[in-house]
DNA sequence: TTGAAAGCGTTACCAA
DNA sequence: TTGGTAACGCTTTCAA
């Protein structure tokens, strides 16, 4: 234990100030640099005795390989780029954690790229960073597919929450989630539903709308949709008044963040949720459970999405083929909380 | 506009599949590789005519410098590591955005590292990633200073939300924020306050407690503190019952996420906020404004914190000296919302 | 199984 | 102002 006034003359670790290279290790171990490289990269390729000495020497000197040199010779940076529209949306920060966890297991680091919900920025950043990463995880891309196509040839890409053509992807069964929502609301007696949509380029958005339409049409009910709202809290507050101008008794938001914005504005205008209007979101972000009333939402498998996407990408990089192919669609499930209730039919 | 069935035979950009190096540019421009390097890195060092030809050639070939090679020769990766305890806490994702924005302006990318609130993981990750970045932004570090000291010698480090010895840092005036909170509550008539503390290693936590104690003592009131709660939503829910076991009429949480956990549990137990107990958080995360009741909280300058931290780090890397020194403490301010109200004095 | 040496793409020094 | 050239640290043939 060091005392408060201690200015620290002693260094705690053996970390050298000068950089120790593979040559230093080689010299200490009494072998060639080539053998050190082999002993460290593929231990099975050298004799146990040599391997031992190399590892001991490396440990003694506190050797850490220079990633830049490694990248230069192999062409691999051991970094993956995770591109998200907005890291402050809990859905994306949760996915980041899952991605980072899995990536680290495979010896990879994660370069996080926040595009600020802007398609142009997205394309731009992907282009300029393409050389710094071994591959991209494109999460909920906001750019139209044709802008991304060129990169698919040059760079390894896996999409998350987006079903592209001929791209490995991991998605959720949004259409089914939407169906669950619609049936829940219809069962509560609602006949006039509204959907506050997200970004046009989002395939999640399209699937959710599709699922909603199908179920609503089958029941002979009515669905109004408000298109292209910014998938943010402010987007939600702004949309609230538009929704209230219709006679809808239940509103489904593209995601929970929008839903919370709607909730806020409804409350501000004295519209009771769910007494006067029912509200549903998508994603089941943690905060959705802690509002008043707590938000009914469609949960998606965030952890598994992140981990599987990394697996797909590493397979791609290592030239492995997946038995089932690199496309996965995970089930979704509706979590009913306090923001949905029986329709009063008039508002 | 492409039709739906189009499988995309045309490539949109000029991006080459083969890698184009500085030599290719040199050949096309009719100069040496060295001149290309100069023309691109420091245009003033080369004659306008040459510069022109080089830039034209680079553009024509779609040249993008190889970062690994650059890093190998210069020792600079042009990446900065941002280390945070938990990226799902909105305070940290907001700071990330500010950091990324500023970093990009300076030509840097951001390697985000989530330590999962674990001090050991933090030390470990910083150690192993030290060679891949030019420097670290250590945000709200959870490891004790003595574990981080060794890195301060070997690596450029700026701390955020942490006042270390001899480390450039950008912090908020937490003690003053705490004072504002205490005076607000005292003015409302509260005499028995409780503080649900955060991580022991957090200097923010220490400062907040210190400010609270000073103000409470000055007024001759009472402060109970519950130490070392996990700074998470669950940490908050767990602490709620402990708080209710005391006679405190107002509770201050280390941060908003804890506060929301407290709020949830209070509500679940039928304790009215603020009728029976007042509640205050720190950080002013966006979600704090949308709960019911909305949360009174101490706002900090997230944007400026992130940007300034990057500035400090780049100064450090480029050997620049700041006129005012590389230490900045930003003001905080209390935002009163619905979760605080007059003390009823009995509970 | 091991060593020597070439090369990855860039920068920076030294001459010209 | 330019070009030649030697590094930077590592991997990977090719021989031994």
XYZ file of C-alpha atoms (C1' of nucleotides) in Angstrom:
726
model
C 0.000 0.000 0.000
C 1.378 3.374 -0.940
C 0.862 6.408 1.162
C -0.954 9.473 -0.011
C 2.100 11.656 -0.335
C 4.089 9.038 -2.195
C 5.091 10.408 -5.573
C 5.839 6.939 -6.819
C 9.502 6.158 -7.432
C 8.742 2.497 -7.953
C 7.164 1.165 -11.094
C 4.623 -1.518 -10.407
C 5.022 -3.592 -13.551
C 7.972 -4.756 -15.642
C 6.721 -2.808 -18.640
C 9.710 -1.368 -20.462
C 9.877 2.196 -21.591
C 11.897 1.159 -24.628
C 10.122 -1.068 -27.094
C 11.125 -4.697 -26.961
C 10.987 -6.427 -30.325
C 11.030 -9.950 -31.527
C 14.786 -9.663 -31.978
C 15.343 -8.966 -28.315
C 13.359 -12.038 -27.435
C 15.315 -14.040 -29.991
C 18.637 -12.946 -28.563
C 17.647 -13.793 -24.992
C 16.206 -17.141 -26.002
C 19.194 -17.940 -28.181
C 17.147 -18.577 -31.313
C 16.404 -16.710 -34.523
C 13.670 -14.085 -34.834
C 11.885 -16.422 -37.196
C 11.604 -19.047 -34.523
C 10.252 -16.588 -32.055
C 7.583 -15.609 -34.526
C 6.693 -19.227 -35.057
C 6.759 -20.144 -31.378
C 4.344 -17.353 -30.607
C 2.037 -17.635 -33.592
C 1.887 -21.390 -34.038
C 3.429 -23.232 -31.069
C 2.961 -26.611 -32.725
C 5.474 -25.708 -35.363
C 8.509 -25.624 -33.065
C 10.136 -28.067 -30.731
C 8.789 -27.956 -27.141
C 12.189 -26.971 -25.771
C 12.522 -23.987 -28.061
C 8.942 -23.022 -27.457
C 9.587 -22.986 -23.743
C 12.645 -20.792 -23.946
C 10.930 -18.358 -26.264
C 7.906 -17.986 -24.054
C 10.078 -17.525 -21.010
C 12.178 -14.900 -22.737
C 9.104 -13.089 -24.023
C 7.585 -13.014 -20.574
C 10.834 -11.891 -18.969
C 11.172 -8.968 -21.346
C 7.481 -8.125 -21.267
C 7.208 -8.536 -25.006
C 4.053 -7.354 -26.754
C 3.876 -7.759 -30.520
C 3.721 -4.593 -32.580
C 0.315 -4.634 -34.205
C 1.322 -2.266 -36.968
C 4.152 -4.498 -38.098
C 1.904 -7.504 -37.903
C -0.733 -5.727 -39.924
C 1.781 -4.654 -42.513
C 3.047 -8.151 -43.197
C -0.182 -10.077 -42.914
C -2.619 -7.482 -44.133
C -4.731 -8.131 -41.058
C -5.348 -5.408 -38.503
C -7.220 -7.593 -36.039
C -9.766 -4.846 -35.718
C -13.390 -4.886 -36.679
C -15.455 -1.812 -37.317
C -18.881 -1.606 -35.739
C -20.987 1.006 -37.488
C -24.105 2.231 -35.682
C -26.499 5.124 -36.301
C -26.531 6.412 -32.731
C -24.651 4.903 -29.818
C -26.829 6.693 -27.284
C -29.698 4.423 -28.276
C -29.388 1.640 -25.689
C -30.091 -0.983 -28.296
C -26.831 -0.155 -30.009
C -24.714 0.215 -26.912
C -25.932 -3.180 -25.753
C -25.026 -4.691 -29.095
C -21.637 -3.030 -28.831
C -20.984 -4.798 -25.548
C -21.901 -8.149 -27.022
C -19.721 -7.499 -30.057
C -16.768 -6.373 -27.978
C -17.026 -9.422 -25.756
C -17.003 -11.860 -28.624
C -14.393 -9.949 -30.590
C -11.987 -9.982 -27.703
C -12.335 -13.729 -27.375
C -11.105 -13.944 -30.941
C -8.283 -11.478 -30.353
C -9.993 -8.581 -32.071
C -10.613 -5.002 -31.001
C -13.631 -2.935 -31.962
C -13.505 0.387 -33.720
C -16.860 1.985 -32.996
C -18.251 4.323 -35.610
C -21.272 6.489 -34.875
C -22.823 7.872 -38.038
C -25.246 10.232 -36.339
C -28.176 8.704 -38.252
C -26.818 10.241 -41.451
C -26.613 8.011 -44.556
C -23.954 10.158 -46.226
C -21.732 10.124 -43.161
C -22.175 6.393 -42.990
C -20.964 5.802 -46.523
C -18.147 8.260 -46.057
C -16.844 6.759 -42.843
C -17.047 3.215 -44.119
C -15.030 4.221 -47.139
C -12.280 6.002 -45.272
C -11.961 3.418 -42.531
C -12.110 0.386 -44.764
C -8.349 -0.027 -44.748
C -8.023 0.165 -40.995
C -10.241 -2.765 -40.180
C -10.447 -6.354 -41.338
C -14.184 -6.077 -41.765
C -17.314 -4.201 -40.830
C -20.373 -4.969 -38.819
C -22.985 -2.693 -40.316
C -25.662 -2.250 -37.710
C -29.037 -0.897 -38.858
C -27.506 0.838 -41.884
C -29.274 4.008 -42.933
C -27.753 4.189 -46.406
C -29.517 2.579 -49.335
C -28.096 -0.748 -50.373
C -26.689 0.514 -53.661
C -24.314 2.795 -51.805
C -22.980 -0.061 -49.806
C -22.692 -2.584 -52.612
C -19.221 -1.475 -53.733
C -17.795 -2.168 -50.303
C -19.175 -5.634 -50.230
C -16.688 -6.572 -52.937
C -13.655 -4.988 -51.346
C -14.345 -5.519 -47.657
C -15.774 -8.194 -45.427
C -19.173 -7.035 -44.240
C -21.875 -8.526 -42.059
C -25.079 -6.596 -41.577
C -27.052 -6.479 -38.355
C -30.754 -5.663 -38.362
C -30.681 -5.494 -42.135
C -31.381 -8.108 -44.761
C -29.298 -7.340 -47.799
C -28.845 -9.390 -50.910
C -25.880 -11.707 -50.810
C -24.560 -10.359 -47.510
C -24.178 -12.383 -44.354
C -26.629 -10.929 -41.898
C -28.195 -11.427 -38.535
C -31.660 -10.050 -38.064
C -34.741 -10.414 -35.949
C -38.112 -11.630 -37.042
C -39.609 -8.193 -37.109
C -42.631 -9.116 -39.160
C -43.584 -11.673 -36.567
C -42.947 -9.221 -33.750
C -45.233 -6.775 -35.492
C -47.841 -9.476 -35.873
C -47.709 -10.132 -32.133
C -48.188 -6.449 -31.457
C -51.118 -6.155 -33.840
C -52.868 -9.206 -32.449
C -52.352 -7.990 -28.914
C -53.924 -4.645 -29.721
C -56.733 -6.151 -31.762
C -57.516 -8.507 -28.893
C -57.808 -5.462 -26.655
C -60.478 -4.161 -28.985
C -58.500 -1.591 -30.931
C -59.635 -1.065 -34.514
C -57.768 2.048 -35.533
C -54.004 1.734 -35.187
C -51.216 4.139 -36.057
C -47.586 3.335 -36.872
C -44.869 5.940 -36.372
C -42.254 4.746 -38.832
C -38.467 4.931 -38.737
C -35.860 5.553 -41.425
C -36.890 4.605 -44.938
C -33.697 2.663 -45.590
C -34.176 0.509 -42.509
C -35.254 -2.999 -43.415
C -36.393 -3.404 -39.829
C -38.811 -0.580 -40.443
C -40.121 -2.140 -43.628
C -40.588 -5.525 -41.979
C -42.373 -4.065 -39.009
C -44.727 -2.143 -41.224
C -45.320 -5.202 -43.381
C -46.150 -7.398 -40.390
C -48.472 -4.776 -39.006
C -50.286 -4.286 -42.291
C -50.833 -7.978 -42.816
C -52.297 -8.576 -39.371
C -54.423 -5.446 -39.398
C -55.773 -6.162 -42.863
C -56.604 -9.751 -41.897
C -58.716 -8.429 -39.050
C -60.374 -5.816 -41.208
C -59.036 -3.050 -39.002
C -57.351 0.176 -39.961
C -53.693 1.281 -39.958
C -52.383 4.794 -40.520
C -48.674 5.251 -40.870
C -46.559 8.306 -40.290
C -43.456 7.918 -42.351
C -39.821 8.802 -41.912
C -39.800 10.185 -38.410
C -36.350 10.645 -36.926
C -35.809 7.558 -34.737
C -35.087 9.703 -31.707
C -36.841 10.965 -28.629
C -37.507 14.290 -30.323
C -38.846 12.510 -33.362
C -41.348 10.884 -31.048
C -42.466 14.050 -29.304
C -42.965 15.709 -32.664
C -45.006 12.809 -34.018
C -47.269 12.696 -30.981
C -49.435 15.587 -32.065
C -49.832 14.162 -35.543
C -51.051 10.922 -34.055
C -53.494 12.674 -31.756
C -54.935 14.476 -34.753
C -56.202 11.120 -35.992
C -58.739 8.931 -34.274
C -56.279 6.120 -33.610
C -56.687 4.451 -30.227
C -53.354 2.661 -30.294
C -49.986 3.688 -31.629
C -46.985 1.534 -32.446
C -43.594 3.220 -32.683
C -40.680 2.045 -34.813
C -38.579 1.828 -31.673
C -38.677 2.439 -27.941
C -36.872 5.744 -28.082
C -39.564 7.160 -30.351
C -42.188 5.578 -28.108
C -40.773 7.347 -25.068
C -40.951 10.623 -26.935
C -44.565 9.944 -27.760
C -45.282 9.012 -24.173
C -43.760 12.220 -22.943
C -45.867 14.369 -25.218
C -49.046 12.413 -24.585
C -48.548 12.909 -20.869
C -47.805 16.590 -21.360
C -51.048 16.999 -23.256
C -52.951 15.150 -20.583
C -53.694 12.123 -22.716
C -53.773 9.077 -20.468
C -51.732 6.045 -21.472
C -53.213 3.487 -21.763
C -56.609 4.894 -20.715
C -57.017 7.049 -23.794
C -54.385 5.658 -26.087
C -52.273 2.510 -26.054
C -48.579 2.630 -26.892
C -46.104 0.004 -28.058
C -42.420 0.187 -28.977
C -39.755 -2.114 -30.385
C -36.377 -3.215 -28.976
C -37.198 -3.492 -25.279
C -34.480 -1.147 -24.100
C -33.929 -1.219 -20.334
C -35.409 2.241 -19.834
C -38.663 1.088 -21.397
C -39.453 -0.831 -18.243
C -38.943 2.122 -15.967
C -41.224 4.765 -17.386
C -44.673 5.476 -16.072
C -46.528 3.561 -17.315
C -43.886 0.988 -18.265
C -43.738 0.461 -21.989
C -45.086 -2.576 -23.813
C -42.384 -3.531 -26.287
C -41.069 -6.198 -28.629
C -37.856 -7.721 -27.310
C -35.043 -8.767 -29.588
C -32.063 -10.964 -28.743
C -29.420 -8.232 -28.488
C -26.697 -10.354 -26.968
C -27.031 -13.148 -29.460
C -27.238 -10.736 -32.358
C -23.918 -9.178 -31.443
C -22.101 -12.412 -30.799
C -23.374 -14.162 -33.904
C -22.509 -11.223 -36.114
C -18.915 -11.411 -34.922
C -18.868 -15.140 -35.571
C -20.116 -14.588 -39.106
C -17.502 -11.960 -39.753
C -14.628 -14.043 -38.431
C -15.805 -16.956 -40.555
C -15.767 -14.704 -43.551
C -12.269 -13.475 -42.765
C -10.909 -16.954 -42.238
C -12.606 -18.294 -45.328
C -14.780 -20.698 -43.376
C -18.151 -21.807 -44.625
C -21.106 -21.991 -42.270
C -23.084 -25.215 -42.468
C -26.376 -23.334 -42.303
C -25.096 -20.381 -44.314
C -24.346 -17.007 -42.806
C -27.859 -15.774 -42.393
C -29.690 -15.869 -39.147
C -33.081 -14.547 -38.173
C -33.815 -14.597 -34.475
C -37.255 -14.777 -32.906
C -38.801 -11.757 -31.220
C -41.309 -11.632 -28.442
C -43.813 -9.159 -27.180
C -43.501 -8.002 -23.596
C -46.780 -6.601 -22.365
C -46.460 -3.867 -19.780
C -48.633 -1.040 -18.598
C -48.766 1.108 -21.718
C -51.362 -1.011 -23.486
C -54.925 -1.561 -22.356
C -58.486 -2.141 -23.571
C -59.748 0.210 -26.217
C -62.294 2.765 -25.087
C -63.297 3.096 -28.722
C -63.834 6.833 -28.520
C -61.334 9.487 -27.861
C -32.714 4.632 -59.778
C -32.115 0.903 -59.826
C -34.916 -1.560 -60.008
C -35.612 -4.115 -57.347
C -34.381 -7.084 -59.336
C -31.121 -5.431 -60.319
C -28.230 -7.464 -59.031
C -25.830 -4.623 -59.559
C -23.293 -5.178 -62.314
C -21.956 -1.646 -62.113
C -19.582 -0.519 -59.429
C -20.419 2.922 -58.152
C -16.963 4.093 -57.096
C -13.490 3.950 -58.604
C -12.179 1.989 -55.641
C -9.626 -0.550 -56.839
C -9.657 -4.140 -55.760
C -5.865 -4.274 -55.890
C -4.051 -2.110 -53.396
C -2.497 0.986 -54.863
C 0.632 2.111 -53.086
C 2.690 5.221 -52.988
C 4.917 3.762 -55.675
C 2.075 3.527 -58.145
C 1.264 7.151 -57.540
C 4.941 8.057 -57.939
C 5.185 6.280 -61.265
C 2.081 7.940 -62.649
C 3.137 11.373 -61.428
C 6.674 10.906 -62.662
C 8.287 11.573 -59.302
C 9.904 9.520 -56.566
C 7.944 7.783 -53.807
C 9.614 10.125 -51.349
C 8.136 13.133 -53.079
C 4.710 11.614 -53.056
C 4.986 11.076 -49.346
C 6.021 14.682 -48.873
C 3.422 16.115 -51.220
C 0.708 14.330 -49.301
C 1.970 14.798 -45.768
C 3.377 18.318 -45.954
C 2.345 20.078 -49.170
C 4.365 23.164 -48.339
C 7.552 21.213 -48.620
C 7.168 20.524 -52.298
C 6.936 22.695 -55.425
C 3.371 23.586 -56.476
C 3.766 21.867 -59.855
C 4.887 18.595 -58.343
C 2.249 18.821 -55.681
C -0.407 19.186 -58.349
C 0.720 16.191 -60.335
C 0.964 14.029 -57.253
C -2.501 14.912 -56.044
C -3.960 14.316 -59.462
C -2.270 10.947 -59.746
C -3.375 9.945 -56.259
C -6.951 10.893 -57.027
C -6.874 9.110 -60.377
C -5.681 5.875 -58.822
C -7.906 6.191 -55.776
C -4.933 6.065 -53.472
C -5.510 5.625 -49.738
C -2.442 5.465 -47.502
C -1.805 2.240 -45.681
C -2.263 3.021 -42.006
C -0.242 0.049 -40.843
C 2.796 1.128 -42.791
C 2.371 4.661 -41.609
C 2.110 3.470 -38.037
C 5.176 1.287 -38.398
C 7.419 4.078 -39.578
C 6.090 6.936 -37.510
C 5.065 5.045 -34.418
C 1.703 6.783 -34.600
C -1.477 4.818 -35.109
C -3.755 7.851 -35.324
C -6.125 6.072 -32.994
C -7.135 7.039 -29.517
C -8.570 4.663 -26.978
C -11.635 5.753 -25.036
C -12.046 3.636 -21.925
C -15.434 3.711 -20.216
C -16.998 1.603 -17.442
C -20.288 0.960 -19.225
C -21.258 2.300 -22.626
C -24.951 1.662 -21.992
C -24.906 4.495 -19.466
C -26.028 7.450 -21.608
C -23.478 9.702 -20.008
C -20.705 7.671 -21.565
C -22.257 7.189 -24.968
C -22.809 10.937 -25.175
C -19.188 11.546 -24.275
C -18.195 9.019 -26.913
C -20.002 11.017 -29.565
C -18.271 14.202 -28.539
C -14.911 12.447 -28.505
C -15.447 10.844 -31.876
C -16.471 14.144 -33.410
C -13.399 15.965 -32.206
C -11.071 13.081 -32.930
C -12.213 12.852 -36.512
C -11.530 16.534 -37.015
C -7.950 15.792 -36.046
C -7.740 12.745 -38.269
C -8.074 10.238 -35.449
C -10.317 7.231 -34.961
C -11.667 6.039 -31.641
C -11.165 2.591 -30.210
C -13.920 2.211 -27.640
C -13.188 0.005 -24.671
C -15.955 -1.023 -22.276
C -14.555 -2.372 -19.021
C -17.855 -3.594 -17.619
C -17.309 -1.581 -14.422
C -14.497 -3.953 -13.478
C -11.208 -2.415 -12.268
C -9.162 -5.508 -13.140
C -10.510 -5.645 -16.676
C -9.762 -1.968 -17.014
C -6.104 -2.350 -16.113
C -5.820 -5.418 -18.272
C -7.331 -3.876 -21.377
C -5.337 -0.683 -21.062
C -2.176 -2.713 -20.840
C -2.848 -4.911 -23.836
C -4.164 -2.141 -26.047
C -1.509 0.404 -25.163
C 0.481 -0.347 -28.302
C -2.475 -0.007 -30.636
C -3.358 3.545 -29.753
C -1.458 6.798 -29.520
C -3.053 7.561 -26.201
C -5.940 6.907 -23.876
C -8.881 8.872 -22.644
C -9.633 7.255 -19.316
C -13.226 8.055 -18.533
C -14.385 7.599 -14.930
C -11.685 5.024 -14.207
C -12.648 2.395 -11.660
C -9.118 1.215 -10.942
C -7.131 2.794 -8.130
C -4.575 5.316 -9.235
C -1.589 3.155 -8.318
C -2.587 0.611 -10.939
C -2.700 3.231 -13.612
C 0.479 5.070 -12.671
C 2.788 2.811 -14.684
C 0.919 3.592 -17.868
C 1.190 7.280 -17.362
C 4.917 7.001 -18.021
C 4.669 4.845 -21.110
C 1.481 6.147 -22.691
C -0.241 9.458 -23.206
C -3.259 9.559 -20.917
C -5.926 12.127 -20.187
C -8.494 11.351 -17.540
C -12.128 12.343 -17.724
C -14.224 12.674 -14.573
C -11.166 11.889 -12.514
C -8.615 14.127 -10.907
C -5.335 12.288 -10.767
C -1.968 13.571 -9.733
C 0.104 14.917 -12.560
C -2.307 13.781 -15.267
C -4.073 16.088 -17.669
C -7.727 15.825 -16.808
C -11.092 17.321 -17.499
C -13.614 17.126 -14.733
C -16.768 18.740 -13.471
C -17.187 20.727 -10.314
C -18.909 17.923 -8.492
C -18.457 19.371 -5.044
C -20.296 22.467 -6.128
C -22.991 20.428 -7.833
C -23.441 18.527 -4.601
C -23.640 21.800 -2.702
C -26.423 22.972 -5.002
C -28.296 19.750 -4.389
C -27.927 19.967 -0.634
C -29.023 23.578 -0.481
C -32.013 22.849 -2.687
C -33.131 20.041 -0.417
C -32.424 21.968 2.760
C -34.452 24.865 1.411
C -37.321 22.453 0.916
C -37.145 21.648 4.583
C -35.325 18.324 4.468
C -33.124 17.597 7.494
C -32.281 13.936 7.046
C -30.587 13.174 3.742
C -29.215 9.941 2.356
C -26.493 9.487 -0.277
C -26.322 6.313 -2.345
C -22.670 6.255 -3.304
C -20.911 4.976 -6.389
C -17.596 3.179 -6.921
C -14.986 3.807 -4.259
C -12.287 4.576 -6.812
C -14.384 7.248 -8.474
C -13.146 10.714 -7.664
C -16.511 12.033 -8.816
C -18.051 9.996 -6.058
C -15.650 11.346 -3.459
C -16.219 14.925 -4.562
C -19.962 14.579 -4.515
C -19.902 13.114 -1.049
C -17.531 15.815 0.135
C -19.730 18.616 -1.208
C -22.803 17.073 0.333
C -21.174 16.621 3.728
C -19.922 20.173 3.840
C -23.282 21.711 3.019
C -25.253 19.392 5.267
C -22.883 19.937 8.183
C -23.036 23.691 7.727
C -26.802 23.536 8.090
C -26.642 21.213 11.052
C -28.588 18.567 9.175
C -27.937 14.876 8.865
C -26.423 12.750 6.090
C -26.364 8.975 5.901
C -24.364 7.362 3.150
C -24.674 3.954 1.610
C -21.330 3.051 0.154
C -20.144 1.199 -2.893
C -23.386 0.476 -4.652
C -23.022 -0.750 -8.217
C -23.623 2.349 -10.366
C -26.355 0.600 -12.294
C -30.111 0.431 -12.390
C -30.055 -2.776 -10.369
C -27.724 -1.190 -7.869
C -30.378 1.456 -7.399
C -33.281 -0.898 -6.928
C -31.284 -2.871 -4.380
C -30.338 0.258 -2.439
C -33.912 1.529 -2.303
C -34.968 -0.721 0.511
C -31.917 0.176 2.550
C -32.772 3.826 2.189
C -36.381 3.279 3.191
C -35.209 1.512 6.335
C -33.822 4.867 7.504
C -35.841 7.960 8.257
C -34.320 9.981 5.413
C -36.779 12.206 3.594
C -34.527 12.896 0.634
C -32.057 10.726 -1.192
C -29.261 11.717 -3.528
C -27.880 9.084 -5.884
C -24.344 8.988 -7.269
C -25.786 9.065 -10.766
C -29.060 9.123 -12.665
C -29.032 5.444 -13.515
C -28.947 4.548 -9.827
C -31.606 7.174 -9.203
C -33.897 5.588 -11.759
C -33.422 2.245 -10.056
C -34.357 3.836 -6.761
C -37.370 5.498 -8.322
C -38.572 2.233 -9.734
C -38.403 0.472 -6.404
C -39.929 3.366 -4.493
C -42.853 3.348 -6.887
C -43.176 -0.419 -6.634
C -43.373 -0.144 -2.862
C -45.957 2.594 -3.096
C -43.681 5.318 -1.786
C -44.642 8.578 -3.483
C -41.894 10.639 -5.067
C -41.638 13.452 -4.121
C -44.621 13.311 -1.711
C -42.959 10.891 0.689
C -39.359 11.060 -0.404
C -37.398 13.386 -2.634
C -34.902 12.049 -5.159
C -31.936 13.597 -6.952
C -29.409 12.191 -9.400
C -26.257 13.327 -11.156
C -25.388 13.579 -14.872
C -28.715 14.681 -16.321
C -29.021 11.848 -18.808
C -31.789 12.353 -21.384
C -33.959 9.636 -19.900
C -33.964 11.421 -16.564
C -36.364 13.984 -17.992
C -38.845 11.413 -19.197
C -39.609 9.400 -16.121
C -42.589 9.979 -13.934
C -41.912 12.117 -12.045
C -39.077 13.584 -14.079
C -35.825 13.440 -12.189
C -34.118 16.402 -10.571
C -30.476 16.087 -11.539
C -27.124 17.839 -11.757
C -26.143 18.531 -15.344
C -22.557 18.298 -16.526
C -21.113 19.605 -19.789
C -20.813 16.282 -21.614
C -20.051 17.717 -25.035
C -17.370 20.037 -23.818
C -15.837 17.370 -21.634
C -15.391 15.059 -24.587
C -14.020 17.659 -26.940
C -11.635 19.184 -24.458
C -10.298 15.798 -23.444
C -9.391 15.095 -27.060
C -7.723 18.495 -27.333
C -5.645 17.778 -24.249
C -4.593 14.417 -25.590
C -3.603 15.736 -28.994
C -1.604 18.486 -27.330
C 0.175 15.871 -25.303
C 0.919 13.802 -28.387
C 2.216 16.743 -30.341
C 4.270 18.038 -27.450
C 2.308 21.265 -27.180
C 1.973 23.134 -23.933
C -1.358 24.560 -22.892
C -1.283 28.143 -21.694
C -3.574 27.353 -18.785
C -2.166 23.883 -18.241
C -4.029 20.722 -19.146
C -6.478 20.696 -16.319
C -10.015 21.861 -16.674
C -12.885 21.791 -14.241
C -16.247 22.640 -15.732
C -19.193 24.083 -13.821
C -22.236 21.986 -13.035
C -25.784 23.066 -12.520
C -28.788 21.679 -10.789
C -31.894 21.082 -12.851
C -34.951 20.929 -10.651
C -37.716 18.685 -11.898
C -40.588 16.853 -10.342
C -38.753 14.377 -8.141
C -37.989 16.844 -5.389
C -40.511 18.618 -3.206
C -41.131 20.005 0.258
C -40.304 17.735 3.139
C -43.246 16.266 4.997
C -40.865 15.635 7.887
C -42.424 12.308 8.824
C -42.494 9.200 6.842
C 12.984 -28.104 -36.849
C 15.510 -23.994 -37.623
C 17.921 -19.840 -39.781
C 18.734 -16.357 -43.433
C 16.765 -13.074 -45.981
C 13.304 -10.800 -48.682
C 9.546 -7.949 -48.434
C 5.091 -5.495 -46.608
C 4.150 0.404 -47.542
C 5.677 4.193 -45.529
C 8.807 7.847 -43.690
C 13.054 10.327 -42.946
C 17.741 10.985 -43.419
C 21.385 12.334 -46.369
C 23.058 13.807 -50.795
C 22.652 15.918 -54.891
C 13.376 21.041 -54.044
C 14.137 16.318 -55.082
C 15.745 11.198 -55.236
C 18.019 7.194 -53.251
C 17.996 4.356 -49.434
C 17.838 2.627 -44.967
C 15.034 1.670 -41.539
C 10.294 0.314 -38.792
C 8.950 -4.971 -36.652
C 7.109 -8.763 -38.260
C 5.957 -12.932 -41.343
C 7.115 -16.184 -44.657
C 9.232 -18.358 -48.212
C 13.363 -21.155 -49.252
C 17.375 -23.776 -47.773
C 19.844 -26.121 -44.754
